[in-house]
Tab-separated table of C-alpha atoms and ligand atoms in Angstrom:
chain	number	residue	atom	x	y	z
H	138	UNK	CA	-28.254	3.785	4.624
H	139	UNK	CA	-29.556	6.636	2.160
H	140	UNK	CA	-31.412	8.146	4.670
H	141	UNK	CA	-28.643	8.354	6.929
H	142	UNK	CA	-26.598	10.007	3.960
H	143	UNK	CA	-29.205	12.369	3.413
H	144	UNK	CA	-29.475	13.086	6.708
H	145	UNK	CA	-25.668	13.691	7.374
H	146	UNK	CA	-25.723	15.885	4.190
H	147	UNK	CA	-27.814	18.172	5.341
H	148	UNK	CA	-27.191	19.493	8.661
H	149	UNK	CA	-24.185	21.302	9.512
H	150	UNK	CA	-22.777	22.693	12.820
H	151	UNK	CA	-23.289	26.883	12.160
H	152	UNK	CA	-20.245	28.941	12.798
H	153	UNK	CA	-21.838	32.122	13.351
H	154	UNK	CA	-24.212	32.498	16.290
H	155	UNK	CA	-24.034	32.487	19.915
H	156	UNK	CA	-25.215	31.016	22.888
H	157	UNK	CA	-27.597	32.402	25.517
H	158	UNK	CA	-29.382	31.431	28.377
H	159	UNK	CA	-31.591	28.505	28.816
H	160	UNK	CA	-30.813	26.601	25.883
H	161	UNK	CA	-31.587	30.123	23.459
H	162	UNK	CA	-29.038	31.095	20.575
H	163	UNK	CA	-28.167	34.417	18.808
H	164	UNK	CA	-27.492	33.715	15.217
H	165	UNK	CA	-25.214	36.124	13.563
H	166	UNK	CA	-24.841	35.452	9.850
H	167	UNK	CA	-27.227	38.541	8.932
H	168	UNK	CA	-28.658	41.554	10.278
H	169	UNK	CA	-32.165	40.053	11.514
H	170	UNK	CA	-29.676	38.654	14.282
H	171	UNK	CA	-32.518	36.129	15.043
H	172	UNK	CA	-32.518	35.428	18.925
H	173	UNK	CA	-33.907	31.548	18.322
H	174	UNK	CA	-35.578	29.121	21.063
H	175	UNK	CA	-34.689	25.962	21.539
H	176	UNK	CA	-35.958	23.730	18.692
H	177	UNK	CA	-36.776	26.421	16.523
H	178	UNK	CA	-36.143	27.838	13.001
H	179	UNK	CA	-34.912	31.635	12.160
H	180	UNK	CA	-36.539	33.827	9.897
H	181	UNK	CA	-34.643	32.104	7.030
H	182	UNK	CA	-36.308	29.115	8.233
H	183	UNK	CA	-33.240	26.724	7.151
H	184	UNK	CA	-31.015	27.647	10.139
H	185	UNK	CA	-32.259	25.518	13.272
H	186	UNK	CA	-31.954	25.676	17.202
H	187	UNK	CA	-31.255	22.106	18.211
H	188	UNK	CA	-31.027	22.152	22.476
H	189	UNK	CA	-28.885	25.231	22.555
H	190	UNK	CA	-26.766	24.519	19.487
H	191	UNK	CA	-27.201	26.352	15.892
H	192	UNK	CA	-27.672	23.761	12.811
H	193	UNK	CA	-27.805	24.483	9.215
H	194	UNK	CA	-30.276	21.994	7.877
H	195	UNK	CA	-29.879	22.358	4.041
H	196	UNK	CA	-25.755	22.167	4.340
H	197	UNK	CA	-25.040	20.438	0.667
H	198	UNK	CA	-28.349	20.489	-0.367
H	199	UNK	CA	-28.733	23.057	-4.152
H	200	UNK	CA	-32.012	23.379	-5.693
H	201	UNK	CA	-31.018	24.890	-8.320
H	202	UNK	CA	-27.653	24.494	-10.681
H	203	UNK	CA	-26.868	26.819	-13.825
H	204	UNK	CA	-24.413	27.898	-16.012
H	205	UNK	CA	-24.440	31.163	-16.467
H	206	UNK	CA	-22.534	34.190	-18.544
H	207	UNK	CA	-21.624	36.285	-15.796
H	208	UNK	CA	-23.221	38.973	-17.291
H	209	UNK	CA	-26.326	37.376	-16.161
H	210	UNK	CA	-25.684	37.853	-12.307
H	211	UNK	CA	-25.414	41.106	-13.230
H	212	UNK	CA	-21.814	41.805	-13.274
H	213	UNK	CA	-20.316	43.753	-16.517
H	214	UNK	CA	-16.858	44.490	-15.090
H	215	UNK	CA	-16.145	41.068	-13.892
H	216	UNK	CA	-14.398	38.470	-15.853
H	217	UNK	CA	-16.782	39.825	-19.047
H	218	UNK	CA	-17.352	36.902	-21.518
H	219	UNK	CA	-16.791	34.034	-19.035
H	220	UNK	CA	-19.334	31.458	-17.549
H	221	UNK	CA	-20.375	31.080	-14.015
H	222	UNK	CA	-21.909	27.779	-11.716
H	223	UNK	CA	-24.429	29.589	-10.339
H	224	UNK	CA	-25.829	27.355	-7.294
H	225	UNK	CA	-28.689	28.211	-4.842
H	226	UNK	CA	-30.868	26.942	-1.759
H	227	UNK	CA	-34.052	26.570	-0.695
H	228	UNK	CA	-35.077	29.556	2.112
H	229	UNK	CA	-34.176	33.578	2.280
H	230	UNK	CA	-33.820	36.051	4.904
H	231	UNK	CA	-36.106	38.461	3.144
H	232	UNK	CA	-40.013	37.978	2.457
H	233	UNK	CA	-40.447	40.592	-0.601
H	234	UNK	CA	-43.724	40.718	-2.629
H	235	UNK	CA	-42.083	40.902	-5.635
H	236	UNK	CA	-39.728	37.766	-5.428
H	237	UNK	CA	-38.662	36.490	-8.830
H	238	UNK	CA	-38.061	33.618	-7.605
H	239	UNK	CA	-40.084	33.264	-4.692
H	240	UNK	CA	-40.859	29.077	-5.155
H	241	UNK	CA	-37.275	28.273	-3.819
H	242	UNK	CA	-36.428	31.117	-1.800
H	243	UNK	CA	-40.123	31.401	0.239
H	244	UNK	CA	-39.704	27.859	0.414
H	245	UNK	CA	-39.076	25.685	4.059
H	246	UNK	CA	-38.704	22.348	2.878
H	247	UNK	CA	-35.553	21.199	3.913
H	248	UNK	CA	-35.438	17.715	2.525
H	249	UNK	CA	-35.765	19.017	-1.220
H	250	UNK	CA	-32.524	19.531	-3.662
H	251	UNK	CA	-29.979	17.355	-4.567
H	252	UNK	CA	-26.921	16.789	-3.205
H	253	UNK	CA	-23.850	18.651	-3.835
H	254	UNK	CA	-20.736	18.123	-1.478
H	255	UNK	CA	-18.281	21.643	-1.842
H	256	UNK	CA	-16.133	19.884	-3.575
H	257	UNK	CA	-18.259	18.754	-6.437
H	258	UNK	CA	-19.504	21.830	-6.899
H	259	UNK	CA	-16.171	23.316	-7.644
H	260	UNK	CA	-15.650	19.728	-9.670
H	261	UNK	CA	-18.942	20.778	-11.491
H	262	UNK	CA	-17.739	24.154	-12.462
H	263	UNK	CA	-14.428	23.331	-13.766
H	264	UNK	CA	-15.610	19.998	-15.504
H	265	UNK	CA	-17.720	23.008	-17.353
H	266	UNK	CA	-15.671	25.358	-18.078
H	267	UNK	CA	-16.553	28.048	-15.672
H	268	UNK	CA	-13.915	30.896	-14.359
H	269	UNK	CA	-16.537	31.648	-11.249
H	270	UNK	CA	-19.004	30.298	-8.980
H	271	UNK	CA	-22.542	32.392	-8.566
H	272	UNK	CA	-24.055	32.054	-5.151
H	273	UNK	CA	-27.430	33.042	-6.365
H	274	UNK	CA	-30.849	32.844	-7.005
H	275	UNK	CA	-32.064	33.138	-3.390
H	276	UNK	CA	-29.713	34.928	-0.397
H	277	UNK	CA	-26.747	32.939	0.061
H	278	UNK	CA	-25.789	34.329	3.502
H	279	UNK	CA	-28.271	31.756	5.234
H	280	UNK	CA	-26.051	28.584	3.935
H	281	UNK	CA	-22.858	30.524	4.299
H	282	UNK	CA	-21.570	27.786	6.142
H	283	UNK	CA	-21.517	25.693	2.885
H	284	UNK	CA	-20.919	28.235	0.842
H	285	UNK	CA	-18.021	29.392	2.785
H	286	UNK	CA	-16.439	25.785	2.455
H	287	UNK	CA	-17.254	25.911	-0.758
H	288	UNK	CA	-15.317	28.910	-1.599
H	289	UNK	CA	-12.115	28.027	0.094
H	290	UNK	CA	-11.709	25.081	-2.443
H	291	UNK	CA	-12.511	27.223	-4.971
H	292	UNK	CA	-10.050	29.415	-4.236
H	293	UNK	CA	-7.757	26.862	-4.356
H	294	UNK	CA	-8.500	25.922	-7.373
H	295	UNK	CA	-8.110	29.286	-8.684
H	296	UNK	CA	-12.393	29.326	-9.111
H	297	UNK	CA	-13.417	33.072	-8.762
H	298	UNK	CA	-16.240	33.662	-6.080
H	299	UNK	CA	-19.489	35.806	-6.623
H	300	UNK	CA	-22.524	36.412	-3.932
H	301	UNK	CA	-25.675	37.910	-5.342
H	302	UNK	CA	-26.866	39.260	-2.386
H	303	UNK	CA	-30.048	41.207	-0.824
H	304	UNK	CA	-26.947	42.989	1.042
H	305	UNK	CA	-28.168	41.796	4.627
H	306	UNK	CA	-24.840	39.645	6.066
H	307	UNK	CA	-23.978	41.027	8.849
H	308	UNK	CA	-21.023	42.658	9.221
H	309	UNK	CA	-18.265	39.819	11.296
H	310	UNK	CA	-19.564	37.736	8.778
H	311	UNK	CA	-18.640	39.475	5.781
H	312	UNK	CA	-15.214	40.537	7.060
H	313	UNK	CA	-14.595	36.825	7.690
H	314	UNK	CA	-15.919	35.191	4.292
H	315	UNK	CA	-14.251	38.462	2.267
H	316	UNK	CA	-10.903	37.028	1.805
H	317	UNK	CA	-12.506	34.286	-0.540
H	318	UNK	CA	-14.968	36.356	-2.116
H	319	UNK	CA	-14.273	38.305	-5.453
H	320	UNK	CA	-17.377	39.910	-6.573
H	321	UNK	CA	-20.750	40.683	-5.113
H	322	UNK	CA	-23.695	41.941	-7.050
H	323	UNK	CA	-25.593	44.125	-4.459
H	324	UNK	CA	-29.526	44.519	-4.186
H	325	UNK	CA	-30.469	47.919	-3.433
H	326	UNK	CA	-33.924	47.595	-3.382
H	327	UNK	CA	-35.360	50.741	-2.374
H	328	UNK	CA	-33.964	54.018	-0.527
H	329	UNK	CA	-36.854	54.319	1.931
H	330	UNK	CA	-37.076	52.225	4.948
H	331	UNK	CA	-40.920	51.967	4.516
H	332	UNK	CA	-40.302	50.175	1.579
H	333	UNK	CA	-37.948	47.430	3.071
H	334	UNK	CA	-40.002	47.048	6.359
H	335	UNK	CA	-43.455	46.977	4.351
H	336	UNK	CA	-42.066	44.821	0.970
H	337	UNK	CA	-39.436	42.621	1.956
H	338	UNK	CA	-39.358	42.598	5.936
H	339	UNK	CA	-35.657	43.856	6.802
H	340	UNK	CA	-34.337	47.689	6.959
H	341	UNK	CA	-32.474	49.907	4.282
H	342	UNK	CA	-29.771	50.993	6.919
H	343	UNK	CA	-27.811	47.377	7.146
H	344	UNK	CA	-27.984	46.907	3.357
H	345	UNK	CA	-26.085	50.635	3.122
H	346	UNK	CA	-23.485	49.841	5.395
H	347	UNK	CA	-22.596	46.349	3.564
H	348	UNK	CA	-21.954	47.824	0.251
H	349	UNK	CA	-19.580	50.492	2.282
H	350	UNK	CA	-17.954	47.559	3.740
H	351	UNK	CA	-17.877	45.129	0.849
H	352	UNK	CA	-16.056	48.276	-1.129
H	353	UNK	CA	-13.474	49.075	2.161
H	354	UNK	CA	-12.450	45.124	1.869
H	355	UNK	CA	-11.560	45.482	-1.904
H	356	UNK	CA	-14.339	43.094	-2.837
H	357	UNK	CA	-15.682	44.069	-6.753
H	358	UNK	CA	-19.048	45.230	-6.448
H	359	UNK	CA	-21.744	45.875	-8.736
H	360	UNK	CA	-25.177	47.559	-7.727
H	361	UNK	CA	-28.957	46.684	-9.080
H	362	UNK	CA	-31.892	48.133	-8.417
H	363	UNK	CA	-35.216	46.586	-9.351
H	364	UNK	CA	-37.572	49.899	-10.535
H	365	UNK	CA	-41.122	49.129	-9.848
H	366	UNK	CA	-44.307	51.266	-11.252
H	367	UNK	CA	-45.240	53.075	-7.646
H	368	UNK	CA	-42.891	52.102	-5.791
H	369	UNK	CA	-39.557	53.350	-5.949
H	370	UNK	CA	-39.280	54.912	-9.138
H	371	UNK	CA	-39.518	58.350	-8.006
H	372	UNK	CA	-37.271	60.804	-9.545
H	373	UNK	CA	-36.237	61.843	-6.214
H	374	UNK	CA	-35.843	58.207	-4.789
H	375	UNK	CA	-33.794	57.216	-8.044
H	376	UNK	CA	-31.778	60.623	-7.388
H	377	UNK	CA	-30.850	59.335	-3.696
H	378	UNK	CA	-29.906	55.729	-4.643
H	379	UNK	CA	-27.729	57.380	-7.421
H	380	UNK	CA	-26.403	59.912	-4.959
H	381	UNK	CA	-25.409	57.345	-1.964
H	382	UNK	CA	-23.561	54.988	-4.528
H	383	UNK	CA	-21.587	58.162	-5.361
H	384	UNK	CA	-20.384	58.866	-1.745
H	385	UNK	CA	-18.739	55.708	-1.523
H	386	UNK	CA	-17.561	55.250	-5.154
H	387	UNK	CA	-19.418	56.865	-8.635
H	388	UNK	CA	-17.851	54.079	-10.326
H	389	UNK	CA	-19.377	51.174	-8.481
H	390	UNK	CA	-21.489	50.020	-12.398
H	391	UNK	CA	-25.437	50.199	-11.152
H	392	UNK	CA	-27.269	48.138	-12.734
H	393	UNK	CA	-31.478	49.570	-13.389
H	394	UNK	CA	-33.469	46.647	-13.945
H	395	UNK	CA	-37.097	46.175	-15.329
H	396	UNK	CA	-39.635	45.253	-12.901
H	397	UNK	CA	-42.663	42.081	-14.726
H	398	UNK	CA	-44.897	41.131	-12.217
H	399	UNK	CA	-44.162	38.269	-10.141
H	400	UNK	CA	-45.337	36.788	-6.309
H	401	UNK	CA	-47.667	38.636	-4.520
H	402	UNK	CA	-47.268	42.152	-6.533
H	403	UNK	CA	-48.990	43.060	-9.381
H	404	UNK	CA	-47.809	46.081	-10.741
H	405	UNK	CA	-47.588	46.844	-14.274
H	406	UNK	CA	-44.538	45.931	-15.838
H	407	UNK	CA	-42.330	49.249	-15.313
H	408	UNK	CA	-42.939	51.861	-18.563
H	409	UNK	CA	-39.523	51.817	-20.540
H	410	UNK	CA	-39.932	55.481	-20.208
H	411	UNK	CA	-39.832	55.514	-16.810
H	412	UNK	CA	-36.148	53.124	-16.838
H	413	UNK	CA	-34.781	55.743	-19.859
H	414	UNK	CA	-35.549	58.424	-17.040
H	415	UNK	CA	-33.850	56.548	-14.038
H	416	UNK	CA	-31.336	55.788	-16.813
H	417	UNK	CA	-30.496	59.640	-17.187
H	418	UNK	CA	-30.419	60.449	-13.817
H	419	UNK	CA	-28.506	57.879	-12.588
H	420	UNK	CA	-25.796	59.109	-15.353
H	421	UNK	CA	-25.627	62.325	-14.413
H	422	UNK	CA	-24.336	61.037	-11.181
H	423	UNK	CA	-22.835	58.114	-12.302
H	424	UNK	CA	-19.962	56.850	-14.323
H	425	UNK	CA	-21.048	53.264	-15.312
H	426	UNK	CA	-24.736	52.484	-15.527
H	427	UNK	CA	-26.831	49.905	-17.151
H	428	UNK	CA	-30.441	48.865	-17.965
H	429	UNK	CA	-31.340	45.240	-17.823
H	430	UNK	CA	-34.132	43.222	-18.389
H	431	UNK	CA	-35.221	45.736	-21.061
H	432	UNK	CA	-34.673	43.533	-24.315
H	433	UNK	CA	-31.398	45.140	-24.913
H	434	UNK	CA	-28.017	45.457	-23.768
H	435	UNK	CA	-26.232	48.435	-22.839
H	436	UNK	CA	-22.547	48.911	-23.828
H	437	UNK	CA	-19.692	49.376	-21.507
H	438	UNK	CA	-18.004	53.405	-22.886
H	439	UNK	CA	-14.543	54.544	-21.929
H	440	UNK	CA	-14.786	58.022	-20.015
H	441	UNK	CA	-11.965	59.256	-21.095
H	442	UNK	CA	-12.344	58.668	-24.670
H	443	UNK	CA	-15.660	57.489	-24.933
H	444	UNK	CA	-15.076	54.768	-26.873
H	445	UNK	CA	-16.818	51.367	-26.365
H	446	UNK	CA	-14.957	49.057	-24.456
H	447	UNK	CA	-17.351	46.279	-24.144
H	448	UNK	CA	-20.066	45.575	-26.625
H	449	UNK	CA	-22.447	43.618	-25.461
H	450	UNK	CA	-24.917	41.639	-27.847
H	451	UNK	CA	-27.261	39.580	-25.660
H	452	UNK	CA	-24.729	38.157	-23.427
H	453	UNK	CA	-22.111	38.264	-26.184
H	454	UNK	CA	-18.964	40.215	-25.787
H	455	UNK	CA	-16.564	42.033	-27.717
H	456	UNK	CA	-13.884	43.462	-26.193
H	457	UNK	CA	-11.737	46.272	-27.139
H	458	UNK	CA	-9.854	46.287	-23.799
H	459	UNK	CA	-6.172	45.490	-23.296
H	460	UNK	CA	-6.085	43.579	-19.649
H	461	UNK	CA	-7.552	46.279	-18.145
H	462	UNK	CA	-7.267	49.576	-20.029
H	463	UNK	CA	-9.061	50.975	-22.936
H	464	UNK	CA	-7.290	49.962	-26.297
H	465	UNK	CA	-7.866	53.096	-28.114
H	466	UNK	CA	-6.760	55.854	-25.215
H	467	UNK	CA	-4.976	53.216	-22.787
H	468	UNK	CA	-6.937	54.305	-19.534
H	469	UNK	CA	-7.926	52.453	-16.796
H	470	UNK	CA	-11.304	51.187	-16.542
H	471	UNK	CA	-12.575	49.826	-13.538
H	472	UNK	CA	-13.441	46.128	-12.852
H	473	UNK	CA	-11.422	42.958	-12.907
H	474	UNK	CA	-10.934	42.212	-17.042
N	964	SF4	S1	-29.396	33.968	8.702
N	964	SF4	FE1	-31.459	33.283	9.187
N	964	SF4	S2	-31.420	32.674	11.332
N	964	SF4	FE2	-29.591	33.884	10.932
N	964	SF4	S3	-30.112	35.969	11.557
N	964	SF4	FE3	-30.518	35.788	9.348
N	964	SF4	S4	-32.653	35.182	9.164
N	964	SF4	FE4	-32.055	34.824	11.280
């Protein structure tokens, strides 16, 4: 009888892929677009080919539950001050060497987590308080079949919805989940395809064209950018990021966080000169932009008056906002307050 529950938990009919020839399907939740053989697994390796039909195999299954101040996902012009579920699953579409939390997402076991129906997850983050669910800690667009569900009672129950995402859902999926989603904290991990072929196996181009999207269907989004010693911390490469987040919007907040050695990389944890100087030109080019990870907070400043709007003291608040416009000089800052 439990295994038969377990086993019904888990597996889900997928609602985006297609079928091809000889038993072969095309799944099209993210930009890999995985063409998958019968009786196999996709890259994420939780999304399974069962004779010519596309299964979700960890549908209801979290292994890992927080709550979270949503400052944490990053977001700092979402909701600032309240607490988020933040739920995630075993698997990820991306392999990169620098994974901070590379035991759950790098993981294939589908039997582990416990078991979480949509509905009491949404149960779980009203019976604590929480004015959002997270979809977080590894790529949620490889269960967005459960997460999707989730969201819809969410919505209902007037739950906000946030993805923290590597970026990669594919485009017909995003347009489809977007009317439930409110915020999405965006990876941009690099601005050079070598890096994202060579570190995480995927391409820079999709991820580009998401956050365009994402910000064309009104969803709130936030940026981050993990700067690693070597890597990406170029003044140049910082420059470009910087620049390309100011062609669609300069004030989308980017978030610069510090890179401590995790996975298979070893770097040096990232100079705190080197994140004041992506700091400063990031600024230049940028209306809102923050440091994380850094052992300090940085403050939210009104650009009109320049004011502080949001004080942030760990992942205390104070605000000095009314709704959403700057008490002192009354104009509009950007974000949903
Ligand atoms: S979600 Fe998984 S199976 Fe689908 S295209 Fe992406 S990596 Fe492949």
């Amino acid at each position: 009888m439990n295994l038969l529950l377990i086993k019904t938990m888990s597996i889900k009919d997928c609602i985006f892929y297609k079928s091809l020839k000889n038993k072969e399907v095309k799944c099209l939740a993210c930009n890999h677009y995985c063409i998958i053989k019968n009786n196999n697994f996709g890259i994420c390796k939780v999304r399974k080919n069962i004779e010519g039909k596309l299964y979700l195999m960890i549908y209801g299954k979290v292994i890992s539950e927080n709550i979270d101040p949503v400052e944490k996902k990053p977001l700092y012009h979402f909701m600032p001050g309240t607490l988020a579920y933040s739920v995630g699953t075993i698997g990820c579409n991306f392999k990169c060497s620098f994974c901070q939390n590379y035991d759950i997402s790098q993981e294939s076991n589908i039997k582990l987590g416990i078991d979480l129906t949509p509905i009491e997850i949404v149960n779980n983050a009203i019976g604590n308080g929480c004015q959002s669910i997270a979809y977080t800690y590894n790529e949620p667009t490889i269960a967005i079949e459960y997460w999707l569900e989730t969201m819809k009672l969410a919505k209902k129950e007037g739950i906000k919805n946030i993805l923290v995402t590597n970026g990669y859902i594919s485009k017909e999926a995003l347009k489809k989940i977007s009317p439930f989603v409110d915020a999405m904290n965006i990876d941009i991990k690099s601005f050079s395809e070598k890096f994202y072929n060579e570190t995480c196996k995927a391409k820079l181009k999709p991820v580009l064209e998401t956050i365009k999207l994402a910000h064309k269907l009104k969803i709130w989004i936030e940026l981050t950018t993990l700067i690693i010693p070597n890597k990406n911390d170029s003044k140049k490469e910082i420059e470009n990021i910087a620049r390309f987040v100011k062609s669609v919007d300069e004030n989308i907040p980017m978030h610069l966080s510090r890179y401590f050695p995790s996975y298979k990389m070893k770097e040096i944890p990232t100079p705190l000169s080197t994140m004041n100087e992506a700091y400063k030109i990031c600024k230049k080019i940028l209306k809102n932009v923050y440091l994380g990870n850094i052992g300090e907070t940085t403050d939210t400043i009104c650009q009109f008056c320049k004011k502080t709007v949001i004080k942030r003291i760990g992942y205390s608040i104070i605000l000095n906002l009314d709704k959403n416009k700057c008490k002192n000089c009354k104009e509009k800052i950007g974000g949903v307050f």
